[in-house]
Amino acid sequence: MKLILKWLLSAVALLCVAYLYSGVEIRSFGAALIAALLIGLCNAIVRPVLIVLTLPVTILTLGLFIFVINALMFWAASGIAGSGFVVHGFWAALIGSVLYSIISLVIESLTGRLLLGK
């Protein structure tokens, strides 16, 4: 049940990103659900491999290269999702991934408090 809730809230976070930033477009809530699933799969499968492969660059940039990896995962998910989820270029993916991370963090902290009763 928590996994489904997290998936739905991730889709809501994507809709918020599309509302706040014009470089990211989402056509419907169904497209947001598919995009959230794809972003989660990319982050679970591809991102750890990229982090290990780019470890020297990440160390040289003091961890800032992780932003590039996050943007690439965001952009890749839009490429896989098709026309329902569109990211207009790398810089849009970078800004969109940062916004998505911040909004997801806020949503998770609020729902964590509600679920735990704090």
XYZ file of N, CA and C in Angstrom:
354
model
N 0.823 -1.197 0.000
C 0.000 0.000 0.000
C 0.865 1.259 0.000
N 1.966 1.237 0.772
C 2.859 2.396 0.814
C 3.524 2.625 -0.539
N 3.829 1.542 -1.259
C 4.452 1.658 -2.570
C 3.508 2.339 -3.562
N 2.243 1.975 -3.524
C 1.262 2.595 -4.415
C 1.083 4.067 -4.059
N 1.045 4.382 -2.773
C 0.928 5.764 -2.332
C 2.133 6.580 -2.793
N 3.318 6.009 -2.655
C 4.531 6.708 -3.083
C 4.524 6.930 -4.592
N 4.041 5.950 -5.346
C 3.956 6.067 -6.798
C 2.984 7.186 -7.191
N 1.819 7.215 -6.541
C 0.836 8.263 -6.824
C 1.378 9.655 -6.467
N 2.070 9.745 -5.343
C 2.618 11.031 -4.923
C 3.773 11.471 -5.824
N 4.511 10.519 -6.360
C 5.562 10.855 -7.331
C 4.944 11.419 -8.600
N 3.822 10.854 -9.016
C 3.122 11.382 -10.183
C 2.614 12.799 -9.916
N 2.121 13.035 -8.712
C 1.677 14.385 -8.341
C 2.861 15.357 -8.347
N 4.015 14.898 -7.867
C 5.213 15.737 -7.882
C 5.605 16.087 -9.317
N 5.478 15.138 -10.235
C 5.770 15.418 -11.640
C 4.797 16.439 -12.216
N 3.538 16.314 -11.853
C 2.558 17.302 -12.307
C 2.887 18.694 -11.766
N 3.366 18.760 -10.539
C 3.779 20.041 -9.958
C 4.966 20.631 -10.710
N 5.922 19.778 -11.070
C 7.081 20.244 -11.842
C 6.620 20.815 -13.178
N 5.725 20.107 -13.852
C 5.224 20.583 -15.145
C 4.459 21.900 -14.996
N 3.774 22.065 -13.876
C 3.035 23.302 -13.634
C 3.993 24.461 -13.354
N 5.061 24.201 -12.601
C 5.988 25.257 -12.201
C 7.003 25.625 -13.284
N 7.343 24.661 -14.143
C 8.439 24.881 -15.097
C 7.994 24.474 -16.496
N 8.122 25.371 -17.439
C 7.629 25.125 -18.799
C 8.522 24.192 -19.611
N 9.699 23.868 -19.136
C 10.594 22.963 -19.857
C 10.185 21.507 -19.740
N 9.235 21.225 -18.857
C 8.729 19.866 -18.661
C 7.230 19.884 -18.935
N 6.783 18.972 -19.805
C 5.363 18.891 -20.142
C 4.825 17.500 -19.820
N 3.666 17.466 -19.182
C 2.963 16.216 -18.923
C 1.531 16.413 -19.388
N 1.061 15.514 -20.230
C -0.237 15.680 -20.874
C -1.417 15.227 -20.007
N -1.200 14.259 -19.112
C -2.319 13.752 -18.304
C -1.770 13.100 -17.032
N -2.694 12.769 -16.127
C -2.278 12.087 -14.902
C -1.770 10.680 -15.213
N -2.358 10.031 -16.212
C -1.885 8.708 -16.630
C -0.462 8.765 -17.143
N -0.148 9.808 -17.909
C 1.226 9.995 -18.387
C 2.170 10.259 -17.217
N 1.686 10.983 -16.213
C 2.499 11.239 -15.016
C 2.761 9.945 -14.248
N 1.767 9.070 -14.185
C 1.967 7.774 -13.521
C 3.013 6.940 -14.249
N 2.925 6.895 -15.576
C 3.908 6.138 -16.364
C 5.290 6.749 -16.208
N 5.375 8.077 -16.255
C 6.660 8.755 -16.108
C 7.267 8.518 -14.728
N 6.443 8.556 -13.694
C 6.948 8.301 -12.337
C 7.479 6.880 -12.217
N 6.785 5.932 -12.832
C 7.253 4.549 -12.832
C 8.581 4.430 -13.567
N 8.696 5.072 -14.724
C 9.934 5.003 -15.497
C 11.100 5.689 -14.783
N 10.842 6.816 -14.159
C 11.898 7.494 -13.402
C 12.363 6.605 -12.251
N 11.416 5.978 -11.564
C 11.776 5.069 -10.472
C 12.599 3.885 -10.958
N 12.210 3.315 -12.097
C 12.977 2.184 -12.642
C 14.368 2.615 -13.091
N 14.469 3.766 -13.759
C 15.784 4.270 -14.171
C 16.673 4.537 -12.956
N 16.087 5.120 -11.915
C 16.860 5.412 -10.714
C 17.276 4.143 -9.971
N 16.471 3.094 -10.078
C 16.784 1.852 -9.373
C 17.769 0.974 -10.139
N 17.718 1.011 -11.462
C 18.522 0.084 -12.260
C 19.752 0.745 -12.883
N 19.540 1.850 -13.588
C 20.627 2.453 -14.363
C 21.490 3.392 -13.526
N 20.882 4.164 -12.650
C 21.607 5.176 -11.878
C 22.759 4.604 -11.045
N 22.576 3.481 -10.331
C 23.723 2.961 -9.570
C 24.910 2.586 -10.449
N 24.634 2.058 -11.634
C 25.716 1.701 -12.558
C 26.442 2.966 -13.021
N 25.681 3.997 -13.362
C 26.299 5.252 -13.793
C 27.115 5.900 -12.681
N 26.632 5.808 -11.469
C 27.369 6.402 -10.350
C 28.714 5.707 -10.162
N 28.718 4.389 -10.265
C 29.980 3.657 -10.127
C 30.922 3.973 -11.290
N 30.395 4.020 -12.512
C 31.236 4.283 -13.681
C 31.801 5.698 -13.699
N 31.084 6.645 -13.133
C 31.534 8.043 -13.149
C 32.102 8.487 -11.806
N 32.483 7.542 -10.981
C 32.989 7.875 -9.646
C 34.185 8.837 -9.673
N 35.167 8.658 -10.562
C 36.279 9.629 -10.573
C 35.828 11.063 -10.873
N 34.918 11.216 -11.831
C 34.418 12.550 -12.162
C 33.610 13.110 -10.996
N 32.837 12.264 -10.344
C 32.041 12.696 -9.196
C 32.946 13.168 -8.065
N 34.036 12.463 -7.849
C 34.981 12.872 -6.798
C 35.640 14.200 -7.165
N 36.042 14.343 -8.437
C 36.681 15.591 -8.878
C 35.753 16.797 -8.752
N 34.481 16.580 -8.974
C 33.529 17.693 -8.896
C 32.885 17.814 -7.520
N 33.416 17.075 -6.562
C 32.930 17.097 -5.185
C 31.446 16.720 -5.088
N 31.043 15.782 -5.926
C 29.684 15.260 -5.884
C 28.681 15.973 -6.764
N 29.079 17.065 -7.395
C 28.140 17.824 -8.215
C 27.742 17.087 -9.494
N 28.548 16.119 -9.919
C 28.211 15.362 -11.131
C 26.967 14.506 -10.926
N 26.594 14.259 -9.676
C 25.359 13.518 -9.389
C 24.150 14.259 -9.961
N 24.196 15.605 -9.978
C 23.115 16.382 -10.590
C 22.987 16.045 -12.078
N 24.123 15.867 -12.747
C 24.111 15.513 -14.166
C 23.500 14.129 -14.357
N 23.867 13.190 -13.497
C 23.317 11.835 -13.592
C 21.807 11.858 -13.355
N 21.356 12.617 -12.360
C 19.915 12.738 -12.104
C 19.188 13.338 -13.303
N 19.785 14.363 -13.914
C 19.177 14.978 -15.094
C 19.112 13.985 -16.250
N 20.151 13.184 -16.429
C 20.145 12.185 -17.494
C 19.069 11.125 -17.264
N 18.847 10.738 -16.022
C 17.793 9.765 -15.722
C 16.411 10.372 -16.002
N 16.241 11.624 -15.642
C 14.980 12.333 -15.884
C 14.723 12.441 -17.383
N 15.757 12.808 -18.129
C 15.665 12.974 -19.572
C 15.436 11.632 -20.267
N 16.118 10.595 -19.793
C 15.950 9.259 -20.378
C 14.523 8.753 -20.173
N 13.963 9.003 -19.013
C 12.582 8.581 -18.753
C 11.622 9.280 -19.706
N 11.891 10.536 -20.018
C 11.016 11.235 -20.964
C 11.176 10.673 -22.370
N 12.358 10.227 -22.718
C 12.561 9.619 -24.024
C 11.855 8.284 -24.156
N 11.810 7.536 -23.077
C 11.143 6.230 -23.085
C 9.631 6.399 -23.029
N 9.161 7.376 -22.273
C 7.721 7.550 -22.041
C 6.958 7.953 -23.291
N 7.602 8.632 -24.201
C 6.912 9.050 -25.414
C 6.336 10.447 -25.289
N 5.235 10.687 -25.976
C 4.716 12.049 -26.100
C 3.945 12.534 -24.871
N 3.648 11.663 -23.929
C 2.911 12.086 -22.748
C 3.756 12.826 -21.736
N 5.071 12.583 -21.757
C 6.007 13.214 -20.829
C 7.178 13.717 -21.664
N 7.315 15.042 -21.769
C 8.318 15.640 -22.641
C 9.210 16.564 -21.818
N 10.525 16.398 -21.992
C 11.503 17.294 -21.384
C 12.275 17.937 -22.525
N 12.311 19.254 -22.552
C 12.902 20.007 -23.656
C 14.391 20.271 -23.438
N 15.216 19.233 -23.583
C 16.657 19.411 -23.531
C 17.274 19.080 -22.183
N 18.618 19.104 -22.181
C 19.359 18.728 -20.977
C 19.136 19.716 -19.839
N 19.180 21.025 -20.138
C 19.041 22.011 -19.063
C 17.648 21.958 -18.446
N 16.655 21.683 -19.274
C 15.300 21.501 -18.748
C 15.247 20.261 -17.859
N 15.975 19.208 -18.259
C 16.031 17.998 -17.441
C 16.736 18.269 -16.113
N 17.783 19.077 -16.150
C 18.511 19.405 -14.918
C 17.615 20.182 -13.955
N 16.962 21.221 -14.455
C 16.075 22.020 -13.605
C 14.883 21.179 -13.152
N 14.315 20.398 -14.069
C 13.174 19.552 -13.734
C 13.512 18.502 -12.695
N 14.702 17.901 -12.796
C 15.079 16.872 -11.817
C 15.325 17.474 -10.438
N 15.870 18.672 -10.397
C 16.079 19.337 -9.104
C 14.721 19.685 -8.479
N 13.817 20.250 -9.285
C 12.472 20.565 -8.777
C 11.743 19.304 -8.324
N 11.850 18.250 -9.120
C 11.198 16.976 -8.784
C 11.733 16.424 -7.458
N 13.032 16.520 -7.252
C 13.629 16.044 -6.000
C 13.143 16.853 -4.807
N 13.091 18.164 -4.965
C 12.654 19.027 -3.859
C 11.184 18.785 -3.530
N 10.340 18.736 -4.563
C 8.908 18.528 -4.329
C 8.654 17.143 -3.741
N 9.366 16.130 -4.229
C 9.209 14.779 -3.685
C 9.626 14.722 -2.223
N 10.704 15.421 -1.896
C 11.170 15.465 -0.514
C 10.125 16.105 0.396
N 9.536 17.200 -0.051
C 8.504 17.878 0.742
C 7.285 16.976 0.914
N 6.846 16.354 -0.183
C 5.669 15.485 -0.119
C 5.927 14.297 0.807
N 7.107 13.686 0.688
C 7.415 12.531 1.545
C 7.509 12.918 3.011
N 8.063 14.092 3.294
C 8.155 14.496 4.702
C 6.765 14.783 5.272
N 5.892 15.387 4.469
C 4.529 15.651 4.944
C 3.738 14.367 5.125
N 3.826 13.450 4.171
C 3.079 12.199 4.296
C 3.670 11.303 5.372
N 4.957 11.382 5.570
C 5.564 10.606 6.651
C 5.054 11.046 8.002
N 4.877 12.329 8.167
C 4.337 12.862 9.420
C 2.876 12.447 9.594
N 2.119 12.497 8.493
C 0.702 12.122 8.581
C 0.544 10.638 8.880
N 1.369 9.799 8.232
C 1.261 8.360 8.434
C 1.739 7.922 9.807
N 2.733 8.639 10.321
C 3.256 8.298 11.644
C 2.522 9.003 12.768
N 1.718 9.998 12.416
C 0.934 10.691 13.430
C 1.740 11.713 14.209
N 2.802 12.263 13.629
C 3.617 13.248 14.329
C 3.202 14.643 13.976
